[in-house]
Each structure stands twice: as C-alpha cells, then as structure tokens.
Amino acid sequence: MDTNIKEIIITEVGTRDGFQSEKKTVDTKDKILLINDLILAGFKRIEFSSFVSPKAIPQLADADEVIKGIKRKSDTTLTALVPNLRGAIRAVDAKIDEIVVFLSASESHNNKNLNRSIKESLLGFEEVIKLANDENIPVHGDISTAFGCPFEGEIPSKKIVEITKEYKKLGFKGVTLGDTTGMATPPVVSRAIRDIKENIPDFEITLHFHNTRGVGLANVLVGLNEGITNYESCFGGIGGCPFAPDATGNICTEDLVYLMHEMNIYTGIDLNKLINIAKKAETILGYSLPGQVMHAGPRLKKYSIENVPTATGA
Ligand code: COA
Ligand code: ZN
C-alpha cells in the first residue's frame, strides 16, 4: 500500500475502554503501574480512565485516585471520558490535560449508555465546554456507534456529519469516530471520513475501531489511505462497552504498532516495552489476552532450532 503518511499518533485506551469491560476490577496500584510504563514506552496520548458515574462503571470509580499516582510528563497528554458537568468538574479537579465528551450516533445506544437523548447530551456539553474554556482545557468529542448500532443497524453518515458539525460549533478540537461493536468495514469507513471532510473541513478526525469481526486493522489501512493520522487502541486487544451487546476488544495496540513500523510509519512507541506491558496486563487480568504480536513477538524474532523436532519419515 502506498500512503504519504509518515507518522501517526496512537491514543492508548487500555486502562479506560479495556478495563471498563473487565469482570474483575483492576487494583488502582496496577492501573498506575501500567500507565507509568505506557508513558515510558513513548505514548504521547493516554485515555487513562473515565469520570462517569461509579454506579454505571464501577471498574473506573477510582479515576480521581489513579491520576494522583501517575508520573506525568509534559509531552504526554492525559485524557479521560466525561459524560456531563459533574464529570467535567472531577476532571478539572484532577488537572486533566484534555476532556473527552461522548455520545452515540444512535438514540437507542445513547439512552442505554448515558440515560438521555442525543439532544440532551449535546445540551450538557455546553456546560462542559464553558467550564473547560474557563480552565483552559481542550475538549474533544467522541461519537460511539458511529459505523453501526447493535440496536438500530446502519448509521447514515449524515448523522455523523450532523453531530460533528455540532462539535465544531461547540468549539471542540476534534472528533473520534468510535466503532463500539466492530461494525465498521472499509467502504463504510471511507464514506464517513469523506463525508466529514467534505462538510467540516479542517476538523481533526480520530478513528477508534474494535476488532469484533476481524477487520479492525484493515479499517486502519483505509483510514491511512484517507489521510487520517490519529488512532485509538488497547494493549492486549481488550476492551468493549458494557452497554452494548457482544462488544468485544479494541484493535490491539501492539498489533497496530507492529504493522505501522513494518510500513515505515513512525509511532514513537517502543514495541518491546509495549509487549511487556501487555504481558503485565495479562498477568493482572489472569487470562490469555487476544492480542497477537504480544504472543508471537516481532517478525524477525529468532527461535532456538534445537527445540524443534525434525520431520522424519521413519
Ligand atoms: N461522576 C460521578 N457521579 C456522577 C456523575 C459523574 N460524572 N454523573 C452523575 N453522577 C451521580 C450523581 O451525582 C447522582 O448521584 P446520587 O444518586 O448520589 O445523587 C447519580 O450519579 C445520578 O445522576 P444523574 O445525573 O441522574 O445520572 P443518570 O443516572 O441519568 O446517569 C450518567 C447518567 C451519564 C451519569 C451515566 O449514564 C453514566 O455515567 N454513563 C457512562 C457510561 C459509560 O461510561 N459507558 C462506557 C463508555 S462507552
Ligand atoms: Zn471502544
């Protein structure tokens, strides 16, 4: 594939999208350890947690504590999901670098995930951006179920364009198109990107894919082809929204970094350090994670020949 892109920015969402869907609530100290390792592995953007209702997502109820333990670096932006003014106040108190608000492209998923209509979510964001502006904190907007909804099916790209226009009007710095249940396919992705670019030029687009149907990295290639340089992914390939049926893991960060490096696209991330982080996460969670490069290792990894039997006919 021929792309002019030489560098991408990856936002690691493992301790947010990843841990929100785990049965086991990960200890605060383990979250801090992993995030500090991610910073040392070269990540420049980390969505470290969510300031949402602890009743909705108990796994992330410790966001205010986690951030206190992070050894922050000035060139690593820490972001967190915020659904409402209450969340924004917590984020400001935590001295977050960037607030990420979110709603769904479909009314039914917005209702399940946020207990309100899309219009009510947008109205609430007005209060969030007002506070964020007073505090000089940038706001970014996510659109969940952007490429398909598990309850409503196809999402017309004009719906995504409509919401993105509202985000621009509100003064957000960009939009993330979130593929909550892995319904994105190459034609759907390129259509959505083209429609946004045509209607809202000069607005930063980030892509957030889940690998539910095995085409997550194929969708990234489509994104690159359309000129997109911002992607979100989870170490170990974990992740999923607890309020969407059959939501499974995000695209895996090690697999994404591996692919980018093999295509000579710079990420700034040390793949070996990242593999170690994914292995630590595997130990913490206590089961084999779906990521592939964390198990297979880099392409030119050499195996000891002595341990492999020779096929003989006898
Ligand atoms: N942080 C902490 N507590 C919050 C909160 C926040 N951001 N927002 C609301 N609450 C608390 C309120 O203080 C209130 O507490 P009380 O009962 O002790 O008075 C309670 O939650 C209910 O508040 P309300 O505004 O009526 O919210 P709701 O019950 O309609 O729920 C959301 C709305 C948005 C708070 C909830 O649906 C939510 O947190 N969703 C996030 C889902 C998510 O993160 N999904 C995964 C990401 S895709
Ligand atoms: Zn997700």
Short mmCIF file of C-alpha atoms in Angstrom, two decimals, residues 16-257:
data_model
loop_
_atom_site.label_atom_id
_atom_site.label_comp_id
_atom_site.label_asym_id
_atom_site.label_seq_id
_atom_site.Cartn_x
_atom_site.Cartn_y
_atom_site.Cartn_z
CA ARG A 16 -10.26 3.00 30.08
CA ASP A 17 -12.03 1.07 27.27
CA GLY A 18 -10.04 -2.02 28.25
CA PHE A 19 -10.66 -2.12 31.98
CA GLN A 20 -14.27 -0.81 31.89
CA SER A 21 -15.43 -4.11 30.42
CA GLU A 22 -13.46 -6.50 32.64
CA LYS A 23 -15.39 -8.54 35.22
CA LYS A 24 -12.54 -8.05 37.65
CA THR A 25 -11.94 -4.51 38.85
CA VAL A 26 -8.23 -3.88 38.44
CA ASP A 27 -6.45 -2.52 41.53
CA THR A 28 -5.69 1.20 41.50
CA LYS A 29 -1.96 0.50 42.01
CA ASP A 30 -1.87 -1.84 38.98
CA LYS A 31 -3.55 0.79 36.80
CA ILE A 32 -0.97 3.36 37.91
CA LEU A 33 1.89 0.94 37.23
CA LEU A 34 0.66 0.22 33.69
CA ILE A 35 0.06 3.89 32.87
CA ASN A 36 3.52 4.87 34.11
CA ASP A 37 5.00 2.10 31.93
CA LEU A 38 2.99 3.37 28.94
CA ILE A 39 4.47 6.84 29.39
CA LEU A 40 7.97 5.31 29.49
CA ALA A 41 7.19 3.26 26.34
CA GLY A 42 6.66 6.51 24.41
CA PHE A 43 2.90 7.12 24.33
CA LYS A 44 2.07 10.78 23.81
CA ARG A 45 -1.69 10.36 24.44
CA ILE A 46 -3.30 8.13 27.04
CA GLU A 47 -7.03 7.99 27.81
CA PHE A 48 -6.36 6.89 31.34
CA SER A 49 -9.94 6.49 32.75
CA SER A 50 -13.47 7.95 32.81
CA PHE A 51 -15.11 10.45 35.14
CA VAL A 52 -18.50 8.76 34.79
CA SER A 53 -20.97 7.55 37.40
CA PRO A 54 -19.33 4.87 39.59
CA LYS A 55 -22.67 3.06 39.50
CA ALA A 56 -22.55 2.87 35.68
CA ILE A 57 -18.88 1.79 35.51
CA PRO A 58 -17.64 0.62 38.93
CA GLN A 59 -14.39 -0.61 37.36
CA LEU A 60 -13.31 3.02 36.81
CA ALA A 61 -14.63 4.54 40.05
CA ASP A 62 -11.03 5.24 41.15
CA ALA A 63 -10.16 7.68 38.31
CA ASP A 64 -9.56 10.52 40.80
CA GLU A 65 -7.09 8.32 42.74
CA VAL A 66 -5.36 6.83 39.68
CA ILE A 67 -4.36 10.20 38.24
CA LYS A 68 -2.71 11.21 41.52
CA GLY A 69 -0.29 8.28 41.19
CA ILE A 70 0.76 8.93 37.59
CA LYS A 71 4.27 10.31 37.00
CA ARG A 72 3.17 12.84 34.42
CA LYS A 73 5.43 14.11 31.64
CA SER A 74 4.79 17.40 29.90
CA ASP A 75 4.79 15.78 26.45
CA THR A 76 2.21 13.09 27.35
CA THR A 77 -1.41 14.23 27.20
CA LEU A 78 -3.69 12.51 29.70
CA THR A 79 -7.34 12.43 28.63
CA ALA A 80 -10.46 10.94 30.21
CA LEU A 81 -14.07 10.37 29.22
CA VAL A 82 -16.58 12.82 30.69
CA PRO A 83 -20.35 12.44 30.19
CA ASN A 84 -21.66 15.57 31.95
CA LEU A 85 -20.80 18.64 34.03
CA ARG A 86 -20.27 16.52 37.18
CA GLY A 87 -17.62 14.55 35.29
CA ALA A 88 -16.03 17.74 33.95
CA ILE A 89 -15.73 19.16 37.48
CA ARG A 90 -13.97 15.96 38.60
CA ALA A 91 -11.69 16.14 35.53
CA VAL A 92 -10.76 19.76 36.26
CA ASP A 93 -10.01 18.90 39.91
CA ALA A 94 -7.79 16.06 38.65
CA LYS A 95 -5.91 18.52 36.40
CA ILE A 96 -6.62 16.53 33.27
CA ASP A 97 -4.88 17.69 30.06
CA GLU A 98 -7.89 17.16 27.81
CA ILE A 99 -11.57 16.32 28.35
CA VAL A 100 -13.24 13.81 26.03
CA VAL A 101 -17.04 14.01 25.97
CA PHE A 102 -19.05 11.26 24.32
CA LEU A 103 -22.44 10.43 22.91
CA SER A 104 -23.76 7.84 20.46
CA ALA A 105 -24.83 8.28 16.85
CA SER A 106 -27.95 6.24 17.66
CA GLU A 107 -30.65 7.33 20.13
CA SER A 108 -31.06 3.80 21.48
CA HIS A 109 -27.40 3.34 22.40
CA ASN A 110 -27.20 6.89 23.79
CA ASN A 111 -30.15 6.03 26.02
CA LYS A 112 -28.56 2.78 27.20
CA ASN A 113 -25.10 4.27 27.73
CA LEU A 114 -25.96 7.73 29.04
CA ASN A 115 -29.63 7.56 30.07
CA ARG A 116 -30.56 10.55 27.91
CA SER A 117 -31.27 11.62 24.33
CA ILE A 118 -28.60 12.84 21.92
CA LYS A 119 -30.08 16.35 22.19
CA GLU A 120 -29.83 16.24 25.99
CA SER A 121 -26.21 15.07 25.74
CA LEU A 122 -25.36 17.97 23.40
CA LEU A 123 -27.07 20.46 25.74
CA GLY A 124 -24.99 19.12 28.62
CA PHE A 125 -21.80 19.55 26.59
CA GLU A 126 -22.46 23.32 26.50
CA GLU A 127 -21.91 23.41 30.27
CA VAL A 128 -18.81 21.21 29.92
CA ILE A 129 -17.14 23.40 27.28
CA LYS A 130 -17.93 26.56 29.28
CA LEU A 131 -16.11 25.17 32.31
CA ALA A 132 -13.29 23.77 30.16
CA ASN A 133 -12.79 27.15 28.45
CA ASP A 134 -12.63 28.89 31.84
CA GLU A 135 -9.96 26.38 32.88
CA ASN A 136 -8.13 26.44 29.53
CA ILE A 137 -8.64 22.72 28.93
CA PRO A 138 -9.29 21.50 25.38
CA VAL A 139 -12.38 19.35 24.71
CA HIS A 140 -12.59 16.54 22.19
CA GLY A 141 -15.82 14.75 21.21
CA ASP A 142 -16.35 11.02 20.67
CA ILE A 143 -19.20 9.55 18.66
CA SER A 144 -19.95 5.96 19.73
CA THR A 145 -21.73 3.53 17.36
CA ALA A 146 -20.53 5.78 14.50
CA PHE A 147 -20.32 2.94 11.97
CA GLY A 148 -23.33 0.92 13.09
CA CYS A 149 -25.55 0.39 16.14
CA PRO A 150 -26.28 -3.02 17.69
CA PHE A 151 -29.94 -1.99 18.18
CA GLU A 152 -30.65 0.15 15.08
CA GLY A 153 -28.25 -1.26 12.49
CA GLU A 154 -26.86 1.07 9.82
CA ILE A 155 -25.99 4.62 10.83
CA PRO A 156 -26.37 7.05 7.92
CA SER A 157 -23.16 9.06 7.56
CA LYS A 158 -25.26 12.24 7.53
CA LYS A 159 -25.98 11.56 11.22
CA ILE A 160 -22.24 11.54 11.98
CA VAL A 161 -21.79 14.71 9.93
CA GLU A 162 -24.65 16.39 11.85
CA ILE A 163 -23.11 15.59 15.25
CA THR A 164 -19.61 16.55 14.10
CA LYS A 165 -20.98 19.93 12.98
CA GLU A 166 -22.38 20.42 16.49
CA TYR A 167 -18.97 19.51 17.95
CA LYS A 168 -17.25 22.10 15.76
CA LYS A 169 -19.86 24.71 16.72
CA LEU A 170 -19.27 23.95 20.40
CA GLY A 171 -15.55 24.64 19.89
CA PHE A 172 -14.22 21.10 20.30
CA LYS A 173 -10.77 20.37 18.89
CA GLY A 174 -11.74 17.21 17.03
CA VAL A 175 -13.96 14.16 16.73
CA THR A 176 -13.38 10.46 17.32
CA LEU A 177 -15.48 8.04 15.30
CA GLY A 178 -15.98 5.07 17.61
CA ASP A 179 -16.85 1.65 16.25
CA THR A 180 -18.38 0.40 19.51
CA THR A 181 -19.34 -3.11 18.35
CA GLY A 182 -16.96 -3.62 15.42
CA MET A 183 -19.47 -2.91 12.63
CA ALA A 184 -17.10 -0.78 10.53
CA THR A 185 -15.93 -2.08 7.16
CA PRO A 186 -13.59 -0.42 4.63
CA PRO A 187 -16.35 1.15 2.45
CA VAL A 188 -18.31 2.39 5.49
CA VAL A 189 -15.15 3.94 6.97
CA SER A 190 -14.02 5.72 3.82
CA ARG A 191 -17.54 7.06 3.18
CA ALA A 192 -17.80 8.51 6.71
CA ILE A 193 -14.36 10.14 6.52
CA ARG A 194 -15.04 11.65 3.10
CA ASP A 195 -18.43 12.99 4.17
CA ILE A 196 -16.97 14.64 7.26
CA LYS A 197 -14.04 16.13 5.34
CA GLU A 198 -16.36 17.47 2.66
CA ASN A 199 -18.79 19.07 5.13
CA ILE A 200 -16.47 20.03 8.00
CA PRO A 201 -13.02 20.65 6.53
CA ASP A 202 -10.06 21.23 8.86
CA PHE A 203 -11.54 19.30 11.76
CA GLU A 204 -9.31 16.62 13.28
CA ILE A 205 -10.67 13.08 12.90
CA THR A 206 -9.56 10.17 15.12
CA LEU A 207 -10.53 6.56 14.46
CA HIS A 208 -11.43 4.07 17.20
CA PHE A 209 -12.00 0.54 15.95
CA HIS A 210 -13.00 -2.69 17.67
CA ASN A 211 -11.89 -5.97 16.14
CA THR A 212 -15.19 -7.78 16.78
CA ARG A 213 -15.42 -9.04 13.20
CA GLY A 214 -11.71 -9.28 12.45
CA VAL A 215 -11.37 -6.26 10.17
CA GLY A 216 -10.03 -3.70 12.65
CA LEU A 217 -6.57 -3.29 11.12
CA ALA A 218 -8.00 -3.37 7.58
CA ASN A 219 -10.06 -0.36 8.64
CA VAL A 220 -6.89 1.37 9.86
CA LEU A 221 -5.37 0.92 6.39
CA VAL A 222 -8.45 2.59 4.93
CA GLY A 223 -8.02 5.43 7.44
CA LEU A 224 -4.39 5.90 6.37
CA ASN A 225 -5.47 5.92 2.75
CA GLU A 226 -7.92 8.71 3.60
CA GLY A 227 -5.14 10.70 5.32
CA ILE A 228 -6.10 10.04 8.95
CA THR A 229 -3.18 10.15 11.41
CA ASN A 230 -4.94 9.63 14.78
CA TYR A 231 -5.95 6.21 16.09
CA GLU A 232 -7.07 4.69 19.38
CA SER A 233 -6.31 1.15 20.53
CA CYS A 234 -5.94 -1.09 23.61
CA PHE A 235 -2.93 -3.07 24.81
CA GLY A 236 -3.61 -6.80 24.62
CA GLY A 237 -6.65 -6.19 22.38
CA ILE A 238 -9.02 -5.95 25.36
CA GLY A 239 -11.98 -3.55 25.60
CA GLY A 240 -15.67 -3.06 24.99
CA CYS A 241 -18.71 -1.11 26.10
CA PRO A 242 -20.72 -2.83 28.89
CA PHE A 243 -23.91 -1.24 27.50
CA ALA A 244 -23.68 -2.79 24.01
CA PRO A 245 -24.37 -6.49 23.40
CA ASP A 246 -21.45 -8.63 22.23
CA ALA A 247 -19.00 -5.73 22.38
CA THR A 248 -15.52 -7.24 22.15
CA GLY A 249 -11.94 -5.99 22.12
CA ASN A 250 -10.50 -2.89 20.53
CA ILE A 251 -7.84 -3.20 17.88
CA CYS A 252 -4.71 -4.24 19.73
CA THR A 253 -2.02 -1.60 20.23
CA GLU A 254 0.94 -3.99 19.83
CA ASP A 255 -0.51 -5.33 16.58
CA LEU A 256 -1.14 -1.77 15.34
CA VAL A 257 2.35 -0.54 16.30
#
